Tab-separated table of C-alpha atoms and ligand atoms in Angstrom:
chain	number	residue	atom	x	y	z
A	1	MET	CA	-55.694	1.206	19.250
A	2	ALA	CA	-52.529	1.093	17.256
A	3	ASP	CA	-49.315	2.663	18.627
A	4	CYS	CA	-46.956	4.801	16.504
A	5	GLN	CA	-44.590	1.895	15.554
A	6	GLU	CA	-47.303	-0.449	14.528
A	7	THR	CA	-48.993	2.425	12.817
A	8	LEU	CA	-45.617	3.181	10.907
A	9	ASN	CA	-45.085	-0.582	10.505
A	10	GLU	CA	-48.363	-0.490	8.528
A	11	LEU	CA	-47.770	2.666	6.466
A	12	GLU	CA	-46.528	1.144	3.472
A	13	ARG	CA	-49.407	-1.370	2.889
A	14	PHE	CA	-51.712	1.308	4.170
A	15	LEU	CA	-50.586	3.504	1.004
A	16	ASP	CA	-50.635	0.385	-1.062
A	17	SER	CA	-54.310	0.260	-0.312
A	18	GLU	CA	-53.515	-3.550	0.946
A	19	LEU	CA	-54.651	-3.494	4.507
A	20	SER	CA	-58.190	-5.044	5.639
A	21	PRO	CA	-60.928	-2.457	6.512
A	22	VAL	CA	-60.083	-3.308	10.132
A	23	ARG	CA	-56.323	-2.430	9.786
A	24	VAL	CA	-57.327	0.575	7.906
A	25	ALA	CA	-59.578	1.886	10.388
A	26	GLU	CA	-57.056	1.373	13.036
A	27	VAL	CA	-54.335	3.365	11.095
A	28	ILE	CA	-56.802	5.894	10.211
A	29	GLY	CA	-57.836	6.108	13.964
A	30	HIS	CA	-54.372	6.476	14.978
A	31	LEU	CA	-53.121	9.065	12.391
A	32	LYS	CA	-56.326	11.570	13.373
A	33	GLY	CA	-54.765	11.406	16.972
A	34	CYS	CA	-51.050	11.554	16.328
A	35	SER	CA	-49.408	14.619	14.399
A	36	ASP	CA	-46.059	12.584	13.875
A	37	CYS	CA	-47.512	9.660	12.223
A	38	GLN	CA	-49.795	11.963	10.346
A	39	GLY	CA	-46.935	13.901	8.890
A	40	ALA	CA	-45.069	10.514	7.982
A	41	TYR	CA	-48.181	9.802	6.237
A	42	GLU	CA	-48.497	12.741	4.324
A	43	PHE	CA	-44.746	13.028	3.389
A	44	HIS	CA	-44.852	9.275	1.954
A	45	SER	CA	-48.100	9.975	0.166
A	46	GLU	CA	-46.769	12.932	-1.507
A	47	LEU	CA	-43.511	11.296	-2.465
A	48	ARG	CA	-45.592	8.363	-4.159
A	49	THR	CA	-47.452	11.038	-6.068
A	50	ILE	CA	-44.318	12.530	-7.217
A	51	ILE	CA	-42.758	9.589	-7.987
A	52	LYS	CA	-45.438	8.404	-10.189
A	53	THR	CA	-45.997	11.478	-12.203
A	54	LYS	CA	-42.414	11.924	-12.847
A	55	ALA	CA	-41.358	8.548	-13.632
A	56	GLN	CA	-44.575	8.662	-16.180
A	57	ASN	CA	-43.598	11.869	-17.813
A	58	GLU	CA	-42.274	10.459	-21.180
A	59	ASP	CA	-42.975	11.951	-24.550
A	60	LEU	CA	-43.796	9.245	-27.183
A	61	PRO	CA	-41.520	8.938	-30.024
A	62	LYS	CA	-42.867	10.489	-33.576
A	63	GLY	CA	-44.804	8.349	-35.185
A	64	PHE	CA	-45.229	5.609	-32.515
A	65	LEU	CA	-48.718	5.445	-32.128
A	66	ASP	CA	-49.253	4.747	-36.083
A	67	ARG	CA	-46.590	1.943	-35.803
A	68	LEU	CA	-48.223	0.375	-32.968
A	69	LEU	CA	-51.350	0.270	-35.036
A	70	GLY	CA	-49.438	-1.365	-37.669
A	71	CYS	CA	-49.198	-4.385	-35.167
A	72	PHE	CA	-52.811	-5.266	-35.301
A	73	GLY	CA	-52.795	-6.627	-38.796
A	74	ASP	CA	-55.262	-5.995	-41.600
A	75	GLU	CA	-58.358	-7.534	-39.574
A	76	VAL	CA	-58.769	-4.054	-37.774
A	77	LEU	CA	-59.955	-2.438	-40.927
A	78	GLY	CA	-62.331	-5.090	-42.346
A	79	ALA	CA	-65.252	-6.941	-40.744
A	80	ASP	CA	-64.572	-8.966	-37.624
B	1	MET	CA	-67.871	-2.674	-33.734
B	2	GLY	CA	-66.384	-6.315	-33.868
B	3	ALA	CA	-64.401	-7.776	-30.526
B	4	ARG	CA	-61.238	-7.030	-32.361
B	5	GLU	CA	-61.756	-3.396	-33.094
B	6	ASN	CA	-62.718	-3.127	-29.366
B	7	PHE	CA	-59.553	-4.454	-28.388
B	8	THR	CA	-57.528	-2.509	-30.770
B	9	THR	CA	-59.105	0.580	-29.347
B	10	ASP	CA	-59.029	-0.620	-25.835
B	11	ALA	CA	-55.412	-1.435	-26.169
B	12	MET	CA	-54.241	1.724	-27.532
B	13	GLN	CA	-55.301	3.832	-24.806
B	14	TYR	CA	-52.827	1.945	-22.715
B	15	ALA	CA	-49.777	2.588	-25.015
B	16	PRO	CA	-48.556	6.003	-23.168
B	17	GLN	CA	-48.155	4.311	-19.839
B	18	LEU	CA	-46.571	1.033	-21.306
B	19	PHE	CA	-43.914	3.280	-23.199
B	20	ALA	CA	-43.414	4.942	-19.710
B	21	THR	CA	-42.945	1.838	-18.067
B	22	ALA	CA	-40.944	0.321	-20.720
B	23	MET	CA	-38.546	3.354	-20.636
B	24	ARG	CA	-37.907	2.487	-16.951
B	25	MET	CA	-37.696	-0.962	-17.568
B	26	THR	CA	-35.080	-0.934	-20.780
B	27	ARG	CA	-33.578	2.324	-19.804
B	28	ASN	CA	-33.527	3.080	-23.585
B	29	ARG	CA	-35.796	4.720	-26.010
B	30	ALA	CA	-35.395	2.236	-28.942
B	31	ASP	CA	-35.516	-0.647	-26.596
B	32	ALA	CA	-38.878	0.756	-25.376
B	33	GLU	CA	-40.166	1.244	-28.391
B	34	ASP	CA	-39.625	-2.556	-29.651
B	35	LEU	CA	-40.913	-3.850	-26.195
B	36	VAL	CA	-44.108	-2.352	-26.451
B	37	GLN	CA	-44.477	-3.041	-30.016
B	38	GLU	CA	-43.675	-6.649	-29.308
B	39	THR	CA	-46.296	-6.608	-26.503
B	40	PHE	CA	-48.852	-5.456	-28.906
B	41	LEU	CA	-47.815	-8.094	-31.624
B	42	LYS	CA	-48.080	-10.771	-28.928
B	43	GLY	CA	-51.280	-9.558	-27.510
B	44	TRP	CA	-52.743	-9.293	-30.968
B	45	ARG	CA	-51.614	-13.069	-31.807
B	46	ALA	CA	-53.078	-14.420	-28.350
B	47	PHE	CA	-56.142	-12.314	-28.787
B	48	GLY	CA	-58.113	-15.688	-29.091
B	49	SER	CA	-57.140	-16.335	-25.214
B	50	TYR	CA	-58.005	-12.804	-24.226
B	51	GLN	CA	-61.505	-13.088	-22.763
B	52	GLU	CA	-63.655	-9.707	-22.910
B	53	GLY	CA	-64.234	-8.481	-19.414
B	54	THR	CA	-60.677	-9.653	-18.152
B	55	ASN	CA	-58.579	-6.503	-17.165
B	56	LEU	CA	-57.001	-5.594	-20.440
B	57	ARG	CA	-54.590	-3.368	-18.988
B	58	ALA	CA	-53.027	-6.007	-16.526
B	59	TRP	CA	-53.221	-8.704	-19.240
B	60	LEU	CA	-50.973	-6.155	-21.541
B	61	PHE	CA	-48.433	-5.256	-18.707
B	62	ARG	CA	-48.223	-9.104	-17.932
B	63	ILE	CA	-47.400	-9.644	-21.412
B	64	MET	CA	-44.846	-7.008	-21.322
B	65	THR	CA	-42.886	-7.646	-18.097
B	66	ASN	CA	-42.687	-11.511	-19.216
B	67	THR	CA	-41.286	-10.147	-22.770
B	68	PHE	CA	-38.793	-7.923	-21.035
B	69	ILE	CA	-37.817	-10.725	-18.546
B	70	ASN	CA	-37.565	-12.976	-21.076
B	71	LYS	CA	-35.702	-10.996	-23.665
B	72	TYR	CA	-33.222	-9.416	-21.233
B	73	ASN	CA	-33.023	-12.189	-19.143
B	74	ALA	CA	-33.981	-10.455	-15.953
B	75	GLN	CA	-32.761	-12.586	-12.845
B	76	GLN	CA	-36.229	-12.767	-11.467
B	77	ARG	CA	-36.262	-15.723	-9.424
B	78	ARG	CA	-32.970	-15.506	-7.694
B	79	PRO	CA	-32.599	-11.897	-6.483
B	80	GLN	CA	-29.047	-11.126	-5.515
B	81	GLU	CA	-29.774	-9.831	-2.012
B	82	SER	CA	-26.425	-8.318	-1.818
B	83	GLU	CA	-27.300	-6.207	-5.033
B	84	LEU	CA	-29.168	-3.580	-2.772
B	85	ASP	CA	-27.688	-2.242	0.581
B	86	ASP	CA	-30.103	-2.137	3.546
B	87	VAL	CA	-31.462	1.106	4.180
B	88	GLU	CA	-32.861	2.294	7.437
B	89	GLU	CA	-36.781	2.531	7.908
B	90	LEU	CA	-38.331	6.171	6.956
B	91	PHE	CA	-34.761	7.079	5.422
B	92	LEU	CA	-35.828	10.257	3.549
B	93	PHE	CA	-38.490	11.164	5.900
B	94	ARG	CA	-36.012	11.241	8.885
B	95	ARG	CA	-33.549	13.722	6.555
B	96	MET	CA	-36.301	16.147	5.478
B	97	GLY	CA	-34.955	18.492	7.980
B	98	ALA	CA	-31.683	18.560	6.247
B	99	PHE	CA	-32.969	20.378	3.148
B	100	ASP	CA	-31.618	23.825	3.044
B	101	GLN	CA	-34.895	26.185	2.723
B	102	SER	CA	-32.896	29.066	1.615
B	103	LYS	CA	-31.722	27.067	-1.520
B	104	ILE	CA	-35.380	25.937	-2.493
B	105	ASN	CA	-37.172	28.607	-4.050
B	106	GLN	CA	-40.594	27.268	-4.136
B	107	SER	CA	-43.699	27.776	-2.188
B	108	ALA	CA	-44.140	25.150	0.650
B	109	GLU	CA	-46.968	23.430	-1.455
B	110	ASP	CA	-44.853	22.662	-4.368
B	111	GLN	CA	-41.425	22.352	-2.167
B	112	MET	CA	-41.377	18.476	-2.510
B	113	PHE	CA	-42.377	18.412	-5.703
B	114	GLN	CA	-39.811	20.522	-7.059
B	115	LEU	CA	-36.961	18.843	-4.841
B	116	PHE	CA	-36.421	16.036	-7.105
B	117	THR	CA	-36.360	16.540	-10.796
B	118	ASP	CA	-37.911	14.290	-13.408
B	119	ASP	CA	-34.822	12.890	-14.461
B	120	GLU	CA	-33.577	12.228	-10.577
B	121	VAL	CA	-37.000	10.137	-10.176
B	122	LYS	CA	-36.271	8.265	-13.486
B	123	ASN	CA	-32.699	7.461	-12.496
B	124	ALA	CA	-33.480	6.524	-9.064
B	125	ILE	CA	-35.952	3.815	-10.373
B	126	GLU	CA	-33.546	2.571	-13.150
B	127	ALA	CA	-30.700	2.363	-10.877
B	128	LEU	CA	-32.342	-0.367	-8.850
B	129	PRO	CA	-31.497	-3.895	-9.899
B	130	GLU	CA	-34.247	-5.799	-12.111
B	131	THR	CA	-35.833	-8.068	-9.411
B	132	PHE	CA	-36.580	-4.848	-7.314
B	133	ARG	CA	-37.138	-2.421	-10.055
B	134	ILE	CA	-40.046	-4.215	-11.664
B	135	PRO	CA	-42.134	-4.742	-8.710
B	136	VAL	CA	-41.459	-0.911	-7.870
B	137	LEU	CA	-42.435	-0.002	-11.367
B	138	LEU	CA	-45.739	-1.941	-11.335
B	139	SER	CA	-46.723	-0.855	-8.213
B	140	ASP	CA	-45.708	2.767	-7.691
B	141	VAL	CA	-45.904	3.897	-11.277
B	142	ASP	CA	-48.471	1.636	-12.596
B	143	GLY	CA	-50.524	1.130	-9.496
B	144	PHE	CA	-50.993	-2.951	-9.448
B	145	THR	CA	-51.817	-4.549	-6.519
B	146	TYR	CA	-49.525	-7.060	-4.757
B	147	LYS	CA	-51.575	-10.093	-6.028
B	148	GLU	CA	-51.386	-8.662	-9.975
B	149	ILE	CA	-47.464	-8.110	-9.225
B	150	ALA	CA	-47.433	-11.870	-7.805
B	151	GLU	CA	-49.359	-13.346	-10.878
B	152	MET	CA	-47.433	-11.507	-13.447
B	153	LEU	CA	-44.159	-12.318	-11.800
B	154	ASP	CA	-45.071	-15.762	-10.811
B	155	ILE	CA	-43.584	-15.043	-7.107
B	156	PRO	CA	-45.199	-15.408	-3.708
B	157	ILE	CA	-47.241	-12.163	-2.296
B	158	GLY	CA	-44.602	-11.929	0.523
B	159	THR	CA	-41.631	-11.808	-2.017
B	160	VAL	CA	-43.146	-8.940	-3.710
B	161	MET	CA	-43.919	-6.859	-0.541
B	162	SER	CA	-40.081	-7.507	0.736
B	163	ARG	CA	-39.054	-6.631	-3.059
B	164	LEU	CA	-40.937	-3.444	-2.772
B	165	HIS	CA	-40.157	-2.323	0.620
B	166	ARG	CA	-36.423	-2.858	0.123
B	167	GLY	CA	-36.538	-1.183	-3.500
B	168	ARG	CA	-38.556	1.790	-2.299
B	169	LYS	CA	-35.973	2.405	0.643
B	170	ALA	CA	-33.036	2.182	-1.789
B	171	MET	CA	-34.745	4.604	-4.140
B	172	GLN	CA	-35.508	7.364	-1.273
B	173	LYS	CA	-31.878	6.729	-0.437
B	174	MET	CA	-31.026	7.587	-4.098
B	175	LEU	CA	-33.083	10.785	-4.100
B	176	TYR	CA	-31.419	11.976	-1.065
B	177	GLU	CA	-28.041	11.355	-2.588
B	178	TYR	CA	-28.889	13.411	-5.793
B	179	ALA	CA	-30.122	16.244	-3.657
B	180	LYS	CA	-27.033	16.132	-1.793
B	181	ASP	CA	-24.925	16.389	-5.007
B	182	ARG	CA	-27.006	19.465	-6.075
B	183	GLY	CA	-26.138	20.956	-2.557
B	184	LEU	CA	-29.719	21.279	-1.479
B	185	VAL	CA	-28.741	19.442	1.617
B	186	ASP	CA	-27.181	20.636	4.669
B	187	GLU	CA	-26.789	17.827	7.140
B	188	SER	CA	-25.675	20.019	9.975
B	189	LEU	CA	-29.507	20.940	10.104
B	190	LEU	CA	-29.936	17.317	11.159
B	191	ASP	CA	-31.257	16.554	14.731
B	192	PRO	CA	-28.709	13.965	16.199
B	193	GLN	CA	-30.282	10.567	15.847
B	194	ASP	CA	-30.806	8.322	18.726
C	201	ZN	ZN1	-48.204	8.172	16.151
């Protein structure tokens, strides 16, 4: 059974989905019985969502997609 | 539908993601637009080497990342370790008690989402030195695995992990400082540590 320090040390890789199934089971097992670590997990999970959502919130410049289509050359319209 | 038409349609769906990441990389709208266009031009020219069935999204991001690094001469291989202050573990989490509830007009559910503005999140990423910013972008924003990022940047997986770890902590510290600047923080609310 993983203790708090081990769990917190692995939290980042857990959130990155980079732990082995055995480690994942250990972390989940600990989180279920420890509200402190569960709180740390929920906080960082939400922070990830916030960062991803806000960092991606970007309007495309006017006409950008059309200009991008121009990168593909004439072959796009003709037969392959 | 020919293979090239498939490629075009498939590539176009990633344009918004590529553009958002390009914005955070270049920190400039005109440069971001150029970077994505260059990525598509290079992708189109390299089409012969693209094998259908390989991960097109990762392939495009790899082209874009390398184009950015080469073009802006980002110091990918020799990170300036001193560029980033060492930030304690769980920096932001340990300080959440300092956020003054009376100054935050949101339901508990939205609270953290409203605590940091879009611009603050963008600035916190953009303020990171490139060595840290690029892995953080590729992981936190674009969801690539350690292995994919290691391949894109041609660095060991352990290096990816340590740059992510340090970059994320630095970013959390910046978010905290921004909130502090906006008067949302009352540090007297913090429990004395250790
Ligand atoms: Zn615990």
